[in-house]
Short mmCIF file of C-alpha atoms in Angstrom, two decimals:
data_model
loop_
_atom_site.label_atom_id
_atom_site.label_comp_id
_atom_site.label_asym_id
_atom_site.label_seq_id
_atom_site.Cartn_x
_atom_site.Cartn_y
_atom_site.Cartn_z
CA MET P 26 -77.81 121.89 66.79
CA HIS P 27 -80.19 118.91 66.25
CA LYS P 28 -83.11 121.32 66.04
CA PHE P 29 -81.36 123.47 63.51
CA ALA P 30 -80.57 120.40 61.39
CA GLU P 31 -84.29 119.65 61.13
CA THR P 32 -84.81 123.07 59.46
CA LEU P 33 -82.46 122.46 56.69
CA PRO P 34 -83.93 121.80 53.19
CA THR P 35 -84.44 118.14 52.42
CA LYS P 36 -82.92 118.79 48.85
CA ILE P 37 -79.67 120.68 48.50
CA LYS P 38 -79.28 123.10 45.75
CA LYS P 39 -76.65 122.11 43.19
CA THR P 40 -75.41 125.56 42.56
CA THR P 41 -75.21 129.05 44.09
CA ASP P 42 -77.45 131.81 42.88
CA GLU P 43 -74.79 134.45 42.97
CA VAL P 44 -71.74 134.56 40.55
CA PHE P 45 -68.46 135.41 42.30
CA SER P 46 -65.59 137.23 40.67
CA GLU P 47 -62.85 136.28 43.35
CA PRO P 48 -62.39 133.86 46.14
CA GLN P 49 -64.96 134.18 48.90
CA ARG P 50 -65.29 133.01 52.51
CA LEU P 51 -67.12 129.77 52.72
CA HIS P 52 -70.01 130.74 54.98
CA LYS P 53 -70.88 133.74 52.57
CA VAL P 54 -71.01 131.29 49.70
CA LEU P 55 -73.22 128.83 51.50
CA ALA P 56 -75.64 131.58 52.65
CA SER P 57 -76.06 132.43 48.93
CA CYS P 58 -77.26 128.83 48.40
CA GLY P 59 -80.22 129.62 50.64
CA PHE P 60 -79.42 127.43 53.62
CA GLY P 61 -79.69 130.22 56.06
CA SER P 62 -77.74 133.10 57.59
CA ARG P 63 -73.94 133.20 57.56
CA ARG P 64 -73.94 132.61 61.29
CA ALA P 65 -75.94 129.50 60.77
CA MET P 66 -73.49 128.37 58.12
CA GLU P 67 -70.66 128.83 60.66
CA GLU P 68 -72.45 126.46 63.04
CA LEU P 69 -72.65 123.82 60.28
CA ILE P 70 -68.93 124.17 59.66
CA LEU P 71 -68.22 123.78 63.35
CA ALA P 72 -70.32 120.67 63.31
CA GLY P 73 -68.10 119.17 60.67
CA ARG P 74 -70.94 118.66 58.08
CA ILE P 75 -69.12 120.72 55.45
CA THR P 76 -65.91 119.71 53.50
CA VAL P 77 -63.76 121.52 51.18
CA ASN P 78 -61.74 119.30 48.74
CA ARG P 79 -62.85 116.23 50.92
CA MET P 80 -61.32 117.83 54.01
CA PRO P 81 -63.20 119.27 57.05
CA ALA P 82 -63.85 123.01 56.52
CA GLU P 83 -62.66 125.64 58.86
CA ILE P 84 -64.15 129.03 60.07
CA GLY P 85 -63.04 131.86 57.82
CA GLN P 86 -61.76 129.54 55.03
CA LYS P 87 -61.98 130.97 51.55
CA VAL P 88 -63.02 128.91 48.41
CA GLY P 89 -62.30 129.61 44.89
CA PRO P 90 -62.97 128.26 41.32
CA GLY P 91 -60.99 125.10 41.79
CA ASP P 92 -62.36 124.01 45.24
CA GLU P 93 -64.95 121.28 45.72
CA VAL P 94 -67.59 122.01 48.44
CA ARG P 95 -69.86 119.34 49.91
CA ILE P 96 -72.65 119.59 52.52
CA ASN P 97 -73.46 116.22 54.16
CA GLY P 98 -71.51 114.62 51.19
CA GLU P 99 -73.63 116.35 48.51
CA PRO P 100 -71.60 118.59 46.11
CA VAL P 101 -72.43 122.32 45.78
CA LYS P 102 -71.23 124.09 42.65
CA ILE P 103 -69.85 127.59 43.18
CA ARG P 104 -70.02 129.78 40.17
CA PHE P 105 -67.00 132.10 39.44
CA THR P 106 -66.32 134.42 36.57
CA GLU P 107 -62.77 134.68 35.32
CA PRO P 108 -60.96 137.82 36.74
CA GLN P 109 -60.80 140.85 34.72
CA PRO P 110 -57.95 140.41 32.29
CA ARG P 111 -54.88 142.66 32.95
CA VAL P 112 -51.72 142.97 30.83
CA LEU P 113 -48.50 144.65 31.95
CA LEU P 114 -45.78 145.91 29.63
CA TYR P 115 -42.22 145.60 31.01
CA HIS P 116 -39.03 146.85 29.34
CA LYS P 117 -36.66 144.06 30.42
CA PRO P 118 -33.03 145.08 30.82
CA ALA P 119 -30.14 142.58 30.31
CA GLY P 120 -29.19 140.81 33.54
CA GLU P 121 -32.62 139.57 34.62
CA ILE P 122 -34.19 136.14 34.28
CA VAL P 123 -37.81 135.36 33.57
CA SER P 124 -38.40 132.97 36.43
CA ARG P 125 -39.36 132.94 40.04
CA ASP P 126 -36.71 130.35 40.89
CA ASP P 127 -32.97 130.30 40.27
CA PRO P 128 -30.32 128.52 42.22
CA GLU P 129 -27.74 131.09 41.23
CA GLY P 130 -29.86 133.91 42.94
CA ARG P 131 -29.90 136.19 39.91
CA ALA P 132 -32.39 139.16 39.65
CA SER P 133 -35.81 138.20 38.30
CA VAL P 134 -38.27 140.23 36.32
CA PHE P 135 -40.96 139.20 38.78
CA ASP P 136 -39.22 141.36 41.42
CA ARG P 137 -40.37 144.34 39.52
CA LEU P 138 -43.98 143.55 39.24
CA PRO P 139 -46.87 144.70 41.57
CA PRO P 140 -48.76 142.13 43.67
CA ILE P 141 -52.11 140.93 42.24
CA HIS P 142 -54.90 139.84 44.47
CA GLY P 143 -56.10 136.28 44.20
CA ALA P 144 -53.91 135.48 41.09
CA LYS P 145 -50.47 135.53 39.77
CA TRP P 146 -48.68 137.12 36.83
CA ILE P 147 -48.13 134.90 33.80
CA SER P 148 -45.18 135.73 31.52
CA ILE P 149 -46.16 135.81 27.86
CA GLY P 150 -43.04 134.12 26.42
CA ARG P 151 -39.54 134.65 27.79
CA LEU P 152 -36.43 136.47 27.07
CA ASP P 153 -33.13 135.02 28.16
CA PHE P 154 -30.60 136.60 30.57
CA ASN P 155 -28.78 138.74 28.13
CA THR P 156 -31.78 139.65 25.95
CA GLU P 157 -33.53 143.06 26.41
CA GLY P 158 -36.80 144.54 25.38
CA LEU P 159 -40.58 144.15 25.42
CA LEU P 160 -41.89 141.54 27.90
CA LEU P 161 -45.70 141.10 28.53
CA PHE P 162 -47.44 139.60 31.65
CA THR P 163 -51.11 138.83 32.14
CA ASN P 164 -53.50 137.24 34.72
CA SER P 165 -55.43 135.38 32.01
CA GLY P 166 -54.35 131.92 31.15
CA GLU P 167 -56.44 131.81 27.91
CA LEU P 168 -55.00 135.13 26.76
CA ALA P 169 -51.46 133.88 27.52
CA ASN P 170 -52.06 130.67 25.63
CA ARG P 171 -53.38 132.50 22.50
CA LEU P 172 -50.36 134.79 22.44
CA MET P 173 -47.84 132.04 22.95
CA HIS P 174 -49.13 128.82 21.18
CA PRO P 175 -47.35 128.34 17.73
CA ARG P 176 -50.93 127.55 16.31
CA TYR P 177 -51.89 131.29 16.41
CA GLU P 178 -48.58 132.39 14.78
CA VAL P 179 -48.31 135.71 16.76
CA GLU P 180 -45.42 137.73 15.41
CA ARG P 181 -42.40 138.76 17.45
CA GLU P 182 -40.06 141.55 16.19
CA TYR P 183 -36.49 141.98 17.19
CA ALA P 184 -33.62 144.43 16.76
CA VAL P 185 -30.56 142.31 16.32
CA ARG P 186 -26.87 143.51 16.36
CA ILE P 187 -24.42 141.03 14.89
CA ILE P 188 -20.71 141.02 14.24
CA GLY P 189 -20.34 141.39 10.51
CA GLU P 190 -23.10 141.57 7.84
CA LEU P 191 -25.46 139.18 6.12
CA ASN P 192 -24.67 138.54 2.57
CA GLU P 193 -27.35 137.98 -0.23
CA ASP P 194 -27.29 134.25 0.04
CA GLN P 195 -27.80 134.45 3.84
CA ILE P 196 -30.56 136.83 3.50
CA GLN P 197 -32.30 134.63 0.97
CA GLU P 198 -31.77 131.52 3.29
CA MET P 199 -33.25 133.37 6.33
CA LYS P 200 -36.46 134.20 4.23
CA THR P 201 -36.81 130.70 2.88
CA GLY P 202 -35.87 128.72 6.13
CA VAL P 203 -32.87 127.77 8.14
CA GLU P 204 -32.65 124.32 9.43
CA LEU P 205 -32.10 124.05 13.25
CA GLU P 206 -31.93 120.99 15.58
CA ASP P 207 -35.54 121.38 16.51
CA GLY P 208 -36.89 122.19 12.95
CA PRO P 209 -36.66 124.87 10.33
CA VAL P 210 -37.00 128.63 11.13
CA ARG P 211 -37.62 131.46 8.65
CA CYS P 212 -38.02 135.21 9.01
CA GLU P 213 -41.34 136.77 7.96
CA LYS P 214 -39.58 140.12 7.50
CA LEU P 215 -35.84 141.09 7.41
CA LEU P 216 -34.74 144.71 7.19
CA ASP P 217 -31.36 146.33 7.25
CA GLY P 218 -30.96 148.65 10.27
CA GLY P 219 -27.42 149.93 9.39
CA GLY P 220 -24.43 150.13 11.78
CA GLU P 221 -20.90 151.25 12.16
CA GLY P 222 -17.67 149.27 12.20
CA VAL P 223 -17.97 145.65 12.60
CA ASN P 224 -21.38 145.86 14.14
CA HIS P 225 -24.51 145.74 12.03
CA TRP P 226 -28.24 146.05 12.98
CA TYR P 227 -31.13 144.10 11.56
CA HIS P 228 -34.85 144.04 12.31
CA ILE P 229 -36.31 140.62 12.00
CA THR P 230 -39.86 139.20 12.42
CA ILE P 231 -40.59 135.63 13.40
CA GLN P 232 -43.87 133.79 14.39
CA GLU P 233 -42.55 131.42 16.86
CA GLY P 234 -41.01 131.51 20.42
CA ARG P 235 -38.47 128.57 20.64
CA ASN P 236 -35.71 128.58 23.15
CA ARG P 237 -33.02 131.09 22.00
CA GLU P 238 -34.45 130.97 18.48
CA VAL P 239 -33.06 134.18 17.13
CA ARG P 240 -29.50 133.58 18.43
CA ARG P 241 -29.42 130.12 17.14
CA LEU P 242 -30.76 131.36 13.73
CA PHE P 243 -27.74 133.62 13.25
CA GLU P 244 -25.35 131.06 14.73
CA ALA P 245 -26.44 128.54 12.18
CA LEU P 246 -25.28 131.02 9.50
CA GLY P 247 -21.85 131.47 11.18
CA LEU P 248 -22.70 134.89 12.72
CA THR P 249 -22.64 136.01 16.31
CA VAL P 250 -25.32 138.19 17.94
CA SER P 251 -23.75 140.81 20.23
CA ARG P 252 -27.07 142.32 21.25
CA LEU P 253 -30.73 141.41 20.99
CA ILE P 254 -33.76 143.56 21.82
CA ARG P 255 -37.45 142.61 21.36
CA THR P 256 -39.35 145.57 20.00
CA ARG P 257 -42.86 144.19 19.37
CA TYR P 258 -45.09 141.19 20.41
CA GLY P 259 -48.27 140.81 18.29
CA VAL P 260 -49.96 144.18 18.06
CA VAL P 261 -48.05 145.61 20.99
CA ASN P 262 -45.01 147.84 20.19
CA MET P 263 -42.54 148.99 22.76
CA PRO P 264 -43.34 152.61 23.59
CA SER P 265 -40.42 155.02 22.75
CA VAL P 266 -40.76 156.62 26.29
CA ALA P 267 -40.40 153.23 28.16
CA LYS P 268 -36.95 153.03 29.64
CA ARG P 269 -35.28 149.90 30.91
CA GLY P 270 -37.01 148.76 34.01
CA ASP P 271 -40.26 150.55 33.42
CA VAL P 272 -43.64 148.76 34.16
CA LEU P 273 -46.77 149.98 32.45
CA GLU P 274 -50.29 148.58 32.24
CA LEU P 275 -52.36 148.53 29.16
CA GLU P 276 -55.54 150.63 29.38
CA GLN P 277 -58.94 149.15 28.50
CA THR P 278 -58.94 150.23 24.81
CA GLU P 279 -55.44 148.91 24.34
CA LEU P 280 -56.40 145.64 26.14
CA ALA P 281 -59.42 145.24 24.01
CA THR P 282 -57.35 145.62 20.85
CA LEU P 283 -54.85 143.00 22.00
CA ILE P 284 -57.65 140.56 22.98
CA LYS P 285 -59.45 140.99 19.65
CA SER P 286 -56.22 140.50 17.67
CA VAL P 287 -56.00 136.83 19.00
CA GLY P 288 -59.62 135.93 18.40
CA LEU P 289 -60.95 136.52 21.83
CA LYS P 290 -63.65 138.98 22.95
CA MET P 291 -64.35 140.77 26.27
CA SER P 292 -67.48 139.76 27.95
CA GLY P 293 -68.02 141.12 31.47
CA GLY P 294 -64.65 140.45 33.14
CA ALA P 295 -63.71 137.50 31.22
CA THR P 296 -62.27 136.56 27.80
CA GLU P 297 -64.35 134.51 25.53
CA LYS P 298 -63.51 132.64 22.35
CA THR P 299 -64.88 133.79 19.09
CA PRO P 300 -65.69 131.26 16.27
CA GLU P 301 -62.71 130.29 14.25
CA LYS P 302 -62.04 129.28 10.66
CA THR P 303 -58.98 127.70 9.27
CA LEU P 304 -57.24 127.98 5.99
CA ARG P 305 -54.17 126.49 4.32
CA THR P 306 -51.12 128.58 3.51
CA PRO P 307 -48.76 127.78 0.65
CA PHE P 308 -46.48 126.25 3.39
CA GLY P 309 -49.28 123.83 4.52
CA LYS P 310 -49.84 125.42 7.95
CA LYS P 311 -53.18 126.38 9.37
CA LYS P 312 -54.11 129.80 10.37
CA THR P 313 -57.14 131.12 12.36
CA ASN P 314 -59.15 134.04 11.37
CA GLY P 315 -58.65 135.39 14.94
CA SER P 316 -54.89 135.71 14.70
CA MET P 317 -52.97 138.56 13.26
CA SER P 318 -51.34 136.38 10.56
CA VAL P 319 -54.63 135.96 8.51
CA ASP P 320 -54.65 139.64 7.50
CA THR P 321 -51.40 140.16 5.97
CA SER P 322 -51.76 143.95 5.24
CA LYS P 323 -48.98 146.14 6.42
CA LYS P 324 -51.22 147.89 8.90
CA LYS P 325 -52.07 144.73 10.72
CA THR P 326 -48.60 143.28 10.81
CA LYS P 327 -47.31 146.53 12.02
CA GLY P 328 -49.44 146.57 15.08
CA VAL P 329 -50.77 149.28 17.28
CA ARG P 330 -48.42 151.61 19.07
CA PHE P 331 -49.26 151.86 22.66
CA LYS P 332 -47.88 155.17 23.77
CA VAL P 333 -47.93 156.52 27.24
CA ASP P 334 -48.64 160.13 26.26
CA ARG P 335 -51.77 159.11 24.49
CA LYS P 336 -51.29 161.31 21.47
CA PRO P 337 -53.25 160.34 18.36
CA HIS P 338 -51.06 158.29 16.16
CA SER P 339 -51.52 156.69 12.69
CA PRO P 340 -48.61 154.26 11.92
CA LYS P 341 -47.06 154.66 8.54
CA ALA P 342 -46.93 151.47 6.53
CA ASP P 343 -43.39 151.83 5.34
CA THR P 344 -41.64 152.83 8.48
CA LEU P 345 -39.91 150.85 11.23
CA PRO P 346 -41.40 150.63 14.87
CA SER P 347 -40.74 153.49 17.11
CA PHE P 348 -37.68 151.65 18.60
CA GLU P 349 -34.31 152.90 17.28
CA ALA P 350 -31.36 150.64 17.58
CA PRO P 351 -28.95 152.18 20.13
CA THR P 352 -25.34 152.99 19.27
CA GLY P 353 -24.01 152.64 22.80
CA GLU P 354 -24.78 150.96 26.05
CA ASN P 355 -25.87 154.22 27.55
CA LYS P 356 -25.35 153.06 31.00
CA ALA P 357 -24.14 155.74 33.38
CA ALA P 358 -22.21 154.27 36.40
CA ALA P 359 -22.54 155.68 39.87
CA PRO P 360 -19.46 156.97 41.81
CA ASP P 361 -19.18 153.66 43.65
CA GLY P 362 -18.96 151.84 40.33
CA THR P 363 -22.48 150.31 40.40
CA THR P 364 -25.02 150.70 37.69
CA PRO P 365 -28.18 152.66 38.92
CA ARG P 366 -31.59 151.01 38.74
CA HIS P 367 -34.16 152.49 36.32
CA ARG P 368 -37.29 154.16 37.66
CA VAL P 369 -40.70 152.69 37.29
CA GLY P 370 -42.88 154.12 34.46
CA ARG P 371 -44.12 157.59 34.59
CA ARG P 372 -47.68 156.34 34.17
CA GLY P 373 -49.58 153.42 35.49
CA LEU P 374 -48.86 151.04 38.27
CA TYR P 375 -46.68 153.09 40.80
CA GLY P 376 -48.10 156.60 40.32
CA ARG P 377 -47.16 159.66 38.45
CA LYS P 378 -43.80 161.05 37.17
CA ASN P 379 -41.03 161.36 39.70
CA GLN P 380 -42.71 159.15 42.31
CA LYS P 381 -40.22 156.96 44.02
CA GLN P 382 -39.93 153.24 43.17
CA PRO P 383 -41.06 150.95 46.00
CA LYS P 384 -38.60 148.51 47.49
CA ARG P 385 -38.92 144.87 46.64
CA ASP P 386 -37.32 141.67 48.03
CA GLN P 387 -35.62 140.02 45.13
CA GLU P 388 -36.28 136.40 44.41
CA SER P 389 -34.29 134.02 42.31
CA GLY P 390 -35.14 131.84 39.25
CA GLY P 391 -34.00 130.44 35.92
CA GLN P 392 -35.89 129.05 32.89
CA GLU P 393 -35.35 128.65 29.22
CA SER P 394 -36.18 131.73 27.10
CA GLU P 395 -37.47 132.39 23.66
CA ALA P 396 -34.79 134.71 22.23
#
């Protein structure tokens, strides 16, 4: 070992030559620094001359972007690229929480998601226990921040069923701003969706994601929300073919459109920021040229329809999204009285149409939600 130590370079390289896209075994990384073969690096690890995060390294140990590697006390920087961004689209049914932890043991949306190597799924916003509709997940923290942060004013569109109807004064108040305990909220768009009996549907668009914001908005006007469904998030609309419980993954062209809409760009496997400009609105708020809110044309705010059947589509400016407000619960009960689970999407993560849904171990969880 002493003879081997004499052959080491007198000056340690400060960084690796290779750029890694995922966590790697320590001896492979050190070999890329030019210190010798992988076997020789294993001997250095056994000699206790290498540390990871100030702790002695072990044979077979993996290192990632957040780890600090030192040889004889000298730091070695390991270069990692961000993982290839991925985005999942999930049609959340009522009765699931958007959390990995819940003392009550309720079903979690994360039970439905596929495993992801070397990362974890980040939920883009939340929906509360009784809210249904579009929920997005990604493995990119920067993309998730751009889609959720109030600064970027990404639109969320909901189908809301209330008991009763809005009068003209209430409609005007929702458009100008309703004062809540955590500040005023106003609707960017408010469209009448019709209804029968005491129930009436509305389609509203807001640019924030506060806790139970939509429900509290109607409650402040003395109205009760009996059903709430998110139909759009930014430029992503809920596909008409997506049933409750379906999981779909955006394809590369769809992903590129989503990333571009929030002022990021694809570069290799990572998302990069594009230069931003700010401007003042009549309400005194700043907007960025990378967000959807700068271009107020109907085509932009309407978004891109991501459809599973991939048929060419040109959205009409004066029509509602493809989602239609349901008139009934449409939940068929099994002979034993239980409600059947919905299948996984016919395209994407779990194979083709009619493929059986894989079993998952349910976890529990509970957090605050947006709507």
